[in-house]
Amino acid sequence: MTKTQLIGKIYAAFTGVTLEDGIGIWEGLALDDRLEHTAAYKRLKSKDERLDWQKIPVIDLYKCSSSISFHDAKGMRFNLGLYLLFALNVFEDEEDKLHKDKNFNLSPPEVMFALKHNLESDYSKNRFSLLNKKQIQCVIHFLEYHLKEQETYFNTYGAKNASKFNKKYIEQEEAVAFWKIQELLR
């Protein structure tokens, strides 16, 4: 699958998803900062986009990069399309503008980590529980796309079998297998 095809599938699978009463990126930041039951928590939560994830600015993904670890099932379903597109560098022009600012020193959200690690835990199973089959297929295609990129890199630089011994590559293959099982269960 090409990057363009994958991007189209992500938009198709996640368009129209709303946050409802889920945990958005700003509320996730408040949870990370342990601000529950404070005015700051309410203020941050009120900043969350609830109707259209495509309206969330890229800068907010950086400002709230830890939020990916604090989404509940509704929050993950709402934000995952944006995270996948972000990790595919769809917003590269916006990011380039941010990085030109000398004062910009924020970290991006760890999208790949969220899709690969601790997937068997109750926490992970719960936060991905509302994804439908098409959305799970997007995760699978996203991970497979990145596997192909790694294979191309290894082959380009003369390390044809290196992927078989690369820990990150093996973890990603295991994640693909996990997500394929989730697809069958939907």
Short mmCIF file of C-alpha atoms in Angstrom, two decimals:
data_model
loop_
_atom_site.label_atom_id
_atom_site.label_comp_id
_atom_site.label_asym_id
_atom_site.label_seq_id
_atom_site.Cartn_x
_atom_site.Cartn_y
_atom_site.Cartn_z
CA MET A 1 0.00 0.00 0.00
CA THR A 2 1.33 3.43 -0.88
CA LYS A 3 1.51 6.29 1.57
CA THR A 4 -1.17 8.15 -0.39
CA GLN A 5 -3.52 5.15 -0.27
CA LEU A 6 -2.92 4.76 3.46
CA ILE A 7 -3.66 8.43 4.09
CA GLY A 8 -6.93 8.08 2.17
CA LYS A 9 -7.93 5.02 4.21
CA ILE A 10 -7.19 6.84 7.47
CA TYR A 11 -9.32 9.82 6.51
CA ALA A 12 -12.13 7.50 5.39
CA ALA A 13 -12.03 5.37 8.56
CA PHE A 14 -11.90 8.23 11.07
CA THR A 15 -13.90 11.03 9.43
CA GLY A 16 -17.04 11.76 11.40
CA VAL A 17 -15.74 10.32 14.68
CA THR A 18 -16.48 12.63 17.61
CA LEU A 19 -14.89 12.78 21.04
CA GLU A 20 -18.23 12.63 22.88
CA ASP A 21 -17.37 12.53 26.61
CA GLY A 22 -13.94 11.00 26.00
CA ILE A 23 -10.55 12.27 27.10
CA GLY A 24 -9.08 14.65 24.55
CA ILE A 25 -5.55 15.89 24.18
CA TRP A 26 -5.84 18.83 26.61
CA GLU A 27 -7.63 16.79 29.26
CA GLY A 28 -4.96 14.12 28.80
CA LEU A 29 -2.31 16.75 29.47
CA ALA A 30 -4.15 17.77 32.64
CA LEU A 31 -4.22 14.14 33.77
CA ASP A 32 -0.51 13.80 33.08
CA ASP A 33 0.11 16.91 35.16
CA ARG A 34 -2.10 15.49 37.95
CA LEU A 35 -4.48 18.43 37.88
CA GLU A 36 -7.70 16.50 38.50
CA HIS A 37 -10.29 18.38 40.56
CA THR A 38 -8.70 21.78 39.88
CA ALA A 39 -9.74 24.84 37.93
CA ALA A 40 -6.76 24.28 35.61
CA TYR A 41 -8.11 20.81 34.77
CA LYS A 42 -11.50 22.22 33.81
CA ARG A 43 -9.86 24.98 31.78
CA LEU A 44 -7.67 22.54 29.85
CA LYS A 45 -10.53 20.10 29.28
CA SER A 46 -12.65 22.94 27.87
CA LYS A 47 -9.98 23.52 25.18
CA ASP A 48 -10.51 20.05 23.70
CA GLU A 49 -11.97 19.83 20.21
CA ARG A 50 -14.91 17.45 20.47
CA LEU A 51 -16.48 17.35 17.01
CA ASP A 52 -13.77 17.27 14.35
CA TRP A 53 -10.28 15.91 15.02
CA GLN A 54 -9.11 17.46 11.76
CA LYS A 55 -9.41 20.90 13.38
CA ILE A 56 -6.74 20.11 15.99
CA PRO A 57 -3.59 22.11 15.19
CA VAL A 58 -0.29 20.26 14.92
CA ILE A 59 1.23 22.52 17.57
CA ASP A 60 -1.31 21.15 20.04
CA LEU A 61 -0.05 17.61 19.40
CA TYR A 62 3.37 18.79 20.51
CA LYS A 63 2.04 20.77 23.47
CA CYS A 64 0.03 17.75 24.58
CA SER A 65 2.39 14.99 23.44
CA SER A 66 1.96 12.94 26.63
CA SER A 67 -1.81 12.79 26.14
CA ILE A 68 -1.55 9.75 23.91
CA SER A 69 -0.92 7.76 27.09
CA PHE A 70 -4.01 9.13 28.85
CA HIS A 71 -6.80 8.70 26.32
CA ASP A 72 -9.72 6.51 27.18
CA ALA A 73 -11.41 4.45 24.45
CA LYS A 74 -13.41 7.40 23.09
CA GLY A 75 -10.41 9.69 23.17
CA MET A 76 -8.22 7.18 21.38
CA ARG A 77 -10.83 6.53 18.70
CA PHE A 78 -11.24 10.30 18.17
CA ASN A 79 -7.54 11.17 18.05
CA LEU A 80 -5.99 8.08 16.47
CA GLY A 81 -6.59 9.17 12.87
CA LEU A 82 -4.76 12.43 13.59
CA TYR A 83 -1.91 10.60 15.33
CA LEU A 84 -1.50 8.21 12.39
CA LEU A 85 -1.41 11.06 9.89
CA PHE A 86 1.03 12.95 12.10
CA ALA A 87 3.35 9.92 12.26
CA LEU A 88 3.18 9.65 8.46
CA ASN A 89 4.49 13.23 8.21
CA VAL A 90 1.31 14.49 6.54
CA PHE A 91 1.74 17.79 8.36
CA GLU A 92 5.41 18.17 7.47
CA ASP A 93 5.04 21.77 6.24
CA GLU A 94 3.41 22.86 9.51
CA GLU A 95 6.05 21.02 11.50
CA ASP A 96 8.86 22.63 9.51
CA LYS A 97 7.48 26.06 10.44
CA LEU A 98 7.39 25.07 14.12
CA HIS A 99 10.94 23.76 14.08
CA LYS A 100 12.26 26.98 12.54
CA ASP A 101 11.30 28.77 15.76
CA LYS A 102 14.42 28.82 17.91
CA ASN A 103 12.31 28.59 21.07
CA PHE A 104 10.46 25.48 19.92
CA ASN A 105 11.69 22.52 21.93
CA LEU A 106 8.64 20.29 22.37
CA SER A 107 8.61 16.55 21.77
CA PRO A 108 6.18 14.84 19.40
CA PRO A 109 3.66 12.24 20.61
CA GLU A 110 5.02 8.68 20.66
CA VAL A 111 2.53 7.20 18.20
CA MET A 112 4.53 4.08 17.34
CA PHE A 113 5.12 3.32 21.02
CA ALA A 114 1.38 3.51 21.74
CA LEU A 115 0.62 1.05 18.93
CA LYS A 116 3.35 -1.46 19.81
CA HIS A 117 3.87 -1.70 23.54
CA ASN A 118 1.95 -3.38 26.33
CA LEU A 119 -0.87 -4.29 23.96
CA GLU A 120 -1.98 -7.30 26.02
CA SER A 121 -2.59 -5.19 29.14
CA ASP A 122 -6.14 -4.44 30.22
CA TYR A 123 -5.31 -0.75 29.91
CA SER A 124 -4.37 -1.05 26.23
CA LYS A 125 -7.19 -3.41 25.40
CA ASN A 126 -9.66 -0.95 26.93
CA ARG A 127 -8.36 2.17 25.23
CA PHE A 128 -8.43 0.52 21.79
CA SER A 129 -11.73 -1.29 22.43
CA LEU A 130 -13.95 1.09 20.42
CA LEU A 131 -11.99 0.89 17.19
CA ASN A 132 -13.98 -0.69 14.40
CA LYS A 133 -12.61 -3.08 11.79
CA LYS A 134 -11.71 -0.33 9.28
CA GLN A 135 -9.89 1.65 11.95
CA ILE A 136 -7.94 -1.42 13.07
CA GLN A 137 -7.05 -2.11 9.44
CA CYS A 138 -5.60 1.41 9.30
CA VAL A 139 -3.38 0.58 12.28
CA ILE A 140 -2.26 -2.65 10.59
CA HIS A 141 -1.54 -0.89 7.28
CA PHE A 142 0.28 1.89 9.13
CA LEU A 143 2.54 -0.59 10.94
CA GLU A 144 3.11 -2.61 7.78
CA TYR A 145 3.97 0.56 5.88
CA HIS A 146 6.65 1.34 8.44
CA LEU A 147 7.95 -2.23 8.30
CA LYS A 148 8.35 -1.85 4.53
CA GLU A 149 10.20 1.42 5.04
CA GLN A 150 12.61 -0.30 7.43
CA GLU A 151 13.14 -3.19 5.03
CA THR A 152 13.89 -0.75 2.22
CA TYR A 153 16.37 1.06 4.44
CA PHE A 154 18.13 -2.18 5.43
CA ASN A 155 18.26 -3.38 1.81
CA THR A 156 19.47 -0.02 0.53
CA TYR A 157 22.41 -0.04 2.89
CA GLY A 158 23.39 -3.65 2.26
CA ALA A 159 22.00 -5.23 5.40
CA LYS A 160 19.44 -7.50 3.75
CA ASN A 161 18.83 -9.75 6.74
CA ALA A 162 19.36 -7.10 9.41
CA SER A 163 15.63 -6.65 9.92
CA LYS A 164 15.39 -10.22 11.26
CA PHE A 165 17.71 -9.24 14.12
CA ASN A 166 16.55 -5.67 14.73
CA LYS A 167 14.63 -5.42 18.03
CA LYS A 168 12.38 -2.55 16.89
CA TYR A 169 11.55 -4.40 13.68
CA ILE A 170 10.67 -7.59 15.57
CA GLU A 171 8.50 -5.63 18.03
CA GLN A 172 6.67 -4.09 15.12
CA GLU A 173 6.08 -7.49 13.49
CA GLU A 174 4.65 -8.70 16.80
CA ALA A 175 2.42 -5.64 16.97
CA VAL A 176 1.11 -6.33 13.45
CA ALA A 177 0.25 -9.89 14.52
CA PHE A 178 -1.57 -8.56 17.59
CA TRP A 179 -3.58 -6.05 15.56
CA LYS A 180 -4.49 -8.70 12.97
CA ILE A 181 -5.99 -10.79 15.76
CA GLN A 182 -7.96 -7.73 16.93
CA GLU A 183 -9.24 -7.29 13.38
CA LEU A 184 -10.51 -10.89 13.36
CA LEU A 185 -12.27 -10.33 16.67
CA ARG A 186 -14.30 -7.37 15.35
#
